[in-house]
Every structure is written in structure tokens, then in C-alpha cells.
Amino acid sequence: MPDVDFKDPNRAIDVNYLKGVASQVREDIIVAVGTAKSGHSGGSLSVTDILVSLYFGKMRHDPSNPKWPDRDRLLLSKGHAAPALYSTLAEAGYLQRDELKTLRKMGSRLQGHPDPKKVPGIEIPGGPEGIGLSEGIGMAIAAKLDGRESRIYVITGDGELDEGECWEAAMAAVKFKLDNLTAIVDRNGLQQEGKTSDIMPSDSVADKFRAFNWNVIEIDGNDIPAVLDALNKAEKVSGRPTVIVAKTIKGKGVDFMENKVVYHAKVLTDEEVENALKQIRAARGK
Amino acid sequence: MKRSRMHSSRYALQEESDLMDQKPISMREAIGNALIEMGSTNKDLMVVGADTTESLHLMPFGEKYPGRLVNIGIAEQNMIGISSGLALSGKTVFCGTYMVFIERALDQIRNTLAYCKLNVKIIGAHTGISVGPDGGSHQTIEDIAMMRALANMRVLVPSDAYTARRLAIEAANEKGPFYIRLIRGTVPDVHGDQEIKIGKSSTLKDGKDVSIIACGIMVHEALKAAEMLSKEGISARVIDCYSIKPIDEETVLKAANETKGIVTAEDHNIYGGLGSAVAELLSRKRPTRIEMVAVNDTFGESGNPSELMIKYGISAQNIFDKAKELVK
């Protein structure tokens, strides 16, 4: 467990340290998916910097007491990025890194898609797309009713926005003035079968949310300082929810995987695993 | 029969004897009233509705407890998702609208409520052919099957305002997801002070020749059929099987052992509902002749509830005919 008090909202944030954590998380993702010979690496690598920024640079949480009622909550609505979430939780001290090698195996707590019954720190089940934002609304309403400071963060995929329920939720979050809710769209531009712009054109994600009267921030979602800055700005908005449309690169950090549709859920060969790990380690001078 | 027995419950509730003297109210109103009563002691009780909160008698809860009724508009998937989020934050949630609309949220019900055993109770209103004039599009006859097939989900079917109220209270006191199925109409209370418990049933009339196991509105048809049978010298037992999952195994097995056969009766499709639940149990534990009175795998249409129930073969007469055949 890192020697950081994640409950302290004013804890010192060292961007270089966060970058190191993100690099380690990417390594863990490759090892986990490579060992499982199954799982979603592309969308895990795209969302890594967002997860690390949240858990290490923004959220108030407590790995030694995952159910701390006043915690901020991260809801990974794009549950197929489970390897990224598990790896981040491991770095934060919720899990042992070794356990990541049990991903998707019989008897493991690390289900193919997150299961809050099994893993401490997981807030919602993942799997079918489009549900997380609704669940986040429920939690944000509950936090306000109970007078808690908790902030609710929901990460959705951009392909996920094909689901109608996302837009039911987009309307409702504004109705209930949920300024304690921040949605983050992992805008990597790809989904299982191709470019989001081809499968179901969604080029105007930001405009769509603006039309629903959300506060909208557009950033580079693989740039940790930019993510932290956006999260801080979102916290200052009152009376309405914020969406951070975070442009990312699917497969980020491994050149042969970047922006390649096929790595959505490709079984990684041993050679690909070795190659990817070499690149990730070299990039952080290891 | 004395009706003043207090039921064991965490909530202090109005004496049920007071309620029995009033004229019948709808199941929806009975649950709406129970929610208001429970809401005063259980501050974590919340209600989520979908633009039918007046019809479901949920609005008074929101008036009494501002902020604790969440109306999310005509968006049932969102209703289940928001209910899940509330439950994951420690709330006890009742959410409801017309069941035929809730069915579109089967994915959300499966993957949040059932999969994670969330503390959400679904009130599915306006079920069955007996919904009447709105027509087949609004008459859900597959809901019991859908909900019963979900692991962790329990299925309750009240037969009058009394059972609706009791079952809502029981469900609130028990953690985890429930489906509570309501009819549209108002029916007379047919229960005395029977104890209503999850996994139990009420034997409303004892009998030795044949057993009628019914749920919901069909309990009333079953009682009528039992009268008709008694005129022919046939003694019919009538069991209100208000808890379909878990089912009252003991009472069903006893009926199979003590009478010549069983007629099940439900305002639901013949596949996957009460008849199936009874058959699944008896075929494993005590093979018994069973006749099923149910909608015969077809959709309904507009009409008055009673004429539709005759047309679609779920009236007292149908129960009577099948029971007679069994004892022949």
C-alpha cells in the first residue's frame, strides 16, 4: 500500500509519480490480460491515465476501509476495462499485484467484468453498457440527501453512448442538479467493430451534452495534468453536472496496439506481451 | 376470527384491524400507504417512479417526505439504474410503474438488482389480461416467468389490498430484490388475519377432493369456483400462493398428498408462471396430476376484465371445469 493518505483532499500531488503509477498499471494490464489469454486490453490502456488521476490525484478514498461512507466513488461503466480498474486498485493498495494474474480464471475474485460483491473498491457491476451513469445519479442523489461531501465519478466509453439509457441519464442528472456528479467519456474513437464515427456517428459528443445543459470540458485524456485540471474545475461547478470528454488513444502506450480496432479484445500472444512490456518499461526508463 | 393480531415487524404500523373495516382499496393504494408508514421510521426508504406516481399512489410519499420520491419520467431503464445507485448507497428502494414498461429494463434488472442482490423492490402494476381496455400491448402475461428466472429475485403476487400491504412490509424488512406483481382493479379483501410471510401461502378454504392453487386476481375466481364445486358435492381446497418464489413447498406438497389433484390458476401465460412453479416442484418431489388455468400462449386485447377473463379461459368456470375433470 503506498504511503499516501488518500482520504486527504489536500494531499500533495506529484505528477511524475502519477505517471510512474500509470506506467506500472499499463504493465499490469498487459500481464493480466496476457496471462488470462482473454480480456480487453485496448480500452484498458486508453482509460489508464484517467483512472490513475482519479484514484491517486483526486478522489478521497480509503483502501484500508473500502466502504468508508464519505468516500468519493468511481463507477466504471465501461466494465470491459476491468483490467485497468483492477490494476489501479492494486497499485492503490486494495489488492495484491500478484492477484492480477488470476484475472478471468475460475475461482478468482477478478471476474471478466467487475463484480462489487467480490472485490473491495469496486462500486458497480460492469458488463452490459450504458447503466453506470444511471447508477451514478442514484448515488449522487443519495449523497446529497445524506449531506455527504462524496463526489461521484462515472467513466463511460464513447461507443457505450450508443445505448439509449445514457441519454435518459443525461437528462435526469441535469433535472436533479447533480453538481456532485462528474461523467468522463473515454473518447478513444473506437468500438468493437470499428470507428465510433462509422458504427454510430457520435462526433458531437460534447455538443450533445451541452444541449442537455451539462457543463462540458474537453481535454486530452491521456495527459494526466489535463485530467487533474479538468477534475478540479468540475468540482467548482455548482447546480449542474460536468462531463469531461477525454480524447484518448485506444491501446495507449504500446505502439502496435494504438488506435487498432483489433486490440479491443484480442488474445495477446506471448510475443505481443513481451514486446508490449518492453515498450512500456522503456518509456519510463526501466 | 379475531383480526387484531400484530405481526412481527421492525416497523410500528397501524393496527390492521382498523384497516379491515374500511371499504376495499386498490393494491397500489395499500402499498402507497404502507410506504408512508414505513417511511417515518425508516429514513433510508426511498421511492423511484416513472411518470405514473399518481396512479401508483406513490405521490403522497413524495409529498410527505420531500426529496425521497424520485420521478425520472418515462425512462424505465434509468429508473432501475437510479434505484440501483440508491441501493448501493444504503437506501431501501421501492420503484415502480406499469410492469409492461418495466420489462424493457430486464437487462438492468438482471445485471444490477439481481446480480448484485440490491435492496430494490419492484412494484409492477397493471399486470395480466385483467388490465382490460388498454389492450394486449399493456397486458403483461410473461412477467412472472421473466422475474422468476432471475437468480436472487423473489416474486410476490398479492391477491388483495391486505396481502399487498403485508407483502410490501415483508419485502422492505428483507434485504435484496423483490418483484411485487399487482393487478389494476380493486378486489375485496379475502384474508382474515392470516400471517403473510415470504415463502408461505394462505389456505383460504380447506377441502379434501381437489386443490386450487391460485395467485393474484385468480384467487377470487378460485373461491368462486370452489363454491360452484361444493354445490356439486366436490370439496375444493383454495390456496393463495402469494409467494411464487420462494414457493411454499410444504403446503403445495401437502395439497398433493391430501387431495386428488391440483388446479393452478393465474392471469399469466401458461409458460413460466405459477403453474410452472408448482409443476417444477411436484414433478421432482411428488408427481401429481396438475391442470393449469392460464392464458394459452397468446396476447390479449381490449375489453372489460371479466369478459376478457372468460374469453381467454381464466375464469371461475375454467377452474371449475378442470377441477371436475380431475376428481372424475
Short mmCIF file of N, CA and C in Angstrom, two decimals, chain A residues 46-54 58 153-155 158 182-189 205-207 210 215-234 242-249:
data_model
loop_
_atom_site.label_atom_id
_atom_site.label_comp_id
_atom_site.label_asym_id
_atom_site.label_seq_id
_atom_site.Cartn_x
_atom_site.Cartn_y
_atom_site.Cartn_z
N SER A 46 -6.48 2.84 -22.81
CA SER A 46 -6.93 4.22 -23.09
C SER A 46 -7.38 4.92 -21.82
N VAL A 47 -7.95 4.18 -20.89
CA VAL A 47 -8.57 4.80 -19.71
C VAL A 47 -7.61 4.88 -18.51
N THR A 48 -6.42 4.33 -18.67
CA THR A 48 -5.49 4.21 -17.55
C THR A 48 -5.16 5.56 -16.89
N ASP A 49 -4.85 6.57 -17.70
CA ASP A 49 -4.42 7.85 -17.12
C ASP A 49 -5.56 8.52 -16.35
N ILE A 50 -6.79 8.26 -16.82
CA ILE A 50 -7.96 8.83 -16.14
C ILE A 50 -8.13 8.16 -14.78
N LEU A 51 -8.03 6.83 -14.78
CA LEU A 51 -8.18 6.10 -13.51
C LEU A 51 -7.11 6.49 -12.50
N VAL A 52 -5.87 6.57 -12.97
CA VAL A 52 -4.77 6.91 -12.06
C VAL A 52 -4.94 8.34 -11.54
N SER A 53 -5.35 9.25 -12.41
CA SER A 53 -5.58 10.63 -11.96
C SER A 53 -6.65 10.67 -10.87
N LEU A 54 -7.70 9.89 -11.06
CA LEU A 54 -8.79 9.88 -10.08
C LEU A 54 -8.33 9.28 -8.75
N LYS A 58 -7.05 12.65 -7.13
CA LYS A 58 -8.26 13.43 -6.88
C LYS A 58 -9.17 12.84 -5.81
N TYR A 153 -17.92 9.81 -9.65
CA TYR A 153 -17.30 9.84 -10.98
C TYR A 153 -17.72 8.62 -11.77
N VAL A 154 -18.21 8.85 -12.98
CA VAL A 154 -18.64 7.75 -13.83
C VAL A 154 -17.84 7.78 -15.12
N ILE A 155 -17.16 6.70 -15.42
CA ILE A 155 -16.42 6.63 -16.69
C ILE A 155 -17.23 5.81 -17.68
N ASP A 158 -16.99 5.76 -25.29
CA ASP A 158 -17.73 6.56 -26.28
C ASP A 158 -18.65 5.67 -27.11
N THR A 182 -19.67 13.74 -11.83
CA THR A 182 -18.84 14.04 -13.00
C THR A 182 -18.78 12.81 -13.88
N ALA A 183 -19.19 12.97 -15.12
CA ALA A 183 -19.05 11.88 -16.09
C ALA A 183 -17.78 12.11 -16.89
N ILE A 184 -17.10 11.04 -17.18
CA ILE A 184 -15.90 11.15 -18.01
C ILE A 184 -16.06 10.20 -19.18
N VAL A 185 -16.08 10.75 -20.38
CA VAL A 185 -16.21 9.91 -21.57
C VAL A 185 -14.82 9.57 -22.07
N ASP A 186 -14.50 8.29 -22.06
CA ASP A 186 -13.21 7.83 -22.59
C ASP A 186 -13.35 7.81 -24.11
N ARG A 187 -13.00 8.94 -24.70
CA ARG A 187 -13.30 9.18 -26.12
C ARG A 187 -12.16 8.66 -26.98
N ASN A 188 -12.05 7.33 -27.07
CA ASN A 188 -10.95 6.78 -27.87
C ASN A 188 -11.34 6.57 -29.33
N GLY A 189 -12.59 6.80 -29.66
CA GLY A 189 -12.99 6.82 -31.07
C GLY A 189 -13.17 5.46 -31.72
N VAL A 205 -20.21 14.52 -29.42
CA VAL A 205 -20.48 14.11 -28.04
C VAL A 205 -20.60 15.33 -27.11
N ALA A 206 -19.63 16.24 -27.21
CA ALA A 206 -19.62 17.41 -26.33
C ALA A 206 -20.86 18.27 -26.56
N ASP A 207 -21.20 18.48 -27.85
CA ASP A 207 -22.38 19.30 -28.16
C ASP A 207 -23.65 18.66 -27.63
N ARG A 210 -23.84 19.42 -24.08
CA ARG A 210 -24.14 20.85 -23.90
C ARG A 210 -25.64 21.09 -24.10
N ASN A 215 -22.31 20.97 -17.87
CA ASN A 215 -21.05 21.68 -18.00
C ASN A 215 -20.08 20.74 -18.73
N VAL A 216 -19.49 21.21 -19.81
CA VAL A 216 -18.66 20.33 -20.64
C VAL A 216 -17.21 20.80 -20.64
N ILE A 217 -16.30 19.87 -20.41
CA ILE A 217 -14.87 20.18 -20.50
C ILE A 217 -14.25 19.18 -21.47
N GLU A 218 -13.50 19.68 -22.43
CA GLU A 218 -12.86 18.78 -23.40
C GLU A 218 -11.35 18.80 -23.18
N ILE A 219 -10.78 17.62 -23.07
CA ILE A 219 -9.34 17.53 -22.78
C ILE A 219 -8.70 16.35 -23.50
N ASP A 220 -7.36 16.31 -23.38
CA ASP A 220 -6.61 15.12 -23.78
C ASP A 220 -6.60 14.19 -22.57
N GLY A 221 -7.29 13.08 -22.69
CA GLY A 221 -7.47 12.18 -21.55
C GLY A 221 -6.27 11.31 -21.24
N ASN A 222 -5.23 11.39 -22.03
CA ASN A 222 -4.00 10.67 -21.70
C ASN A 222 -2.96 11.60 -21.09
N ASP A 223 -3.37 12.85 -20.85
CA ASP A 223 -2.47 13.86 -20.28
C ASP A 223 -2.90 14.06 -18.82
N ILE A 224 -2.12 13.46 -17.91
CA ILE A 224 -2.53 13.46 -16.50
C ILE A 224 -2.76 14.87 -15.93
N PRO A 225 -1.85 15.85 -16.17
CA PRO A 225 -2.15 17.19 -15.64
C PRO A 225 -3.46 17.76 -16.18
N ALA A 226 -3.76 17.48 -17.46
CA ALA A 226 -5.01 17.98 -18.04
C ALA A 226 -6.21 17.33 -17.37
N VAL A 227 -6.08 16.03 -17.08
CA VAL A 227 -7.19 15.32 -16.41
C VAL A 227 -7.40 15.90 -15.02
N LEU A 228 -6.30 16.09 -14.29
CA LEU A 228 -6.41 16.63 -12.93
C LEU A 228 -7.04 18.02 -12.94
N ASP A 229 -6.61 18.81 -13.89
CA ASP A 229 -7.13 20.17 -14.00
C ASP A 229 -8.64 20.15 -14.28
N ALA A 230 -9.06 19.27 -15.18
CA ALA A 230 -10.49 19.17 -15.50
C ALA A 230 -11.30 18.70 -14.28
N LEU A 231 -10.74 17.73 -13.55
CA LEU A 231 -11.45 17.22 -12.37
C LEU A 231 -11.61 18.32 -11.32
N ASN A 232 -10.57 19.15 -11.18
CA ASN A 232 -10.65 20.26 -10.23
C ASN A 232 -11.68 21.28 -10.66
N LYS A 233 -11.72 21.56 -11.97
CA LYS A 233 -12.70 22.52 -12.48
C LYS A 233 -14.12 22.00 -12.27
N ALA A 234 -14.30 20.72 -12.52
CA ALA A 234 -15.64 20.13 -12.39
C ALA A 234 -16.16 20.29 -10.96
N THR A 242 -21.05 17.85 -14.55
CA THR A 242 -19.99 18.12 -15.54
C THR A 242 -19.68 16.83 -16.28
N VAL A 243 -19.45 16.96 -17.57
CA VAL A 243 -18.90 15.84 -18.32
C VAL A 243 -17.54 16.26 -18.87
N ILE A 244 -16.59 15.38 -18.67
CA ILE A 244 -15.26 15.60 -19.24
C ILE A 244 -15.15 14.68 -20.46
N VAL A 245 -15.11 15.29 -21.61
CA VAL A 245 -14.93 14.49 -22.82
C VAL A 245 -13.43 14.36 -23.02
N ALA A 246 -12.94 13.18 -22.73
CA ALA A 246 -11.49 12.96 -22.65
C ALA A 246 -11.03 12.20 -23.89
N LYS A 247 -10.41 12.94 -24.79
CA LYS A 247 -9.90 12.32 -26.02
C LYS A 247 -8.72 11.43 -25.63
N THR A 248 -8.82 10.17 -25.98
CA THR A 248 -7.76 9.23 -25.62
C THR A 248 -7.36 8.39 -26.82
N ILE A 249 -6.32 7.61 -26.63
CA ILE A 249 -5.87 6.70 -27.68
C ILE A 249 -6.08 5.28 -27.18
#
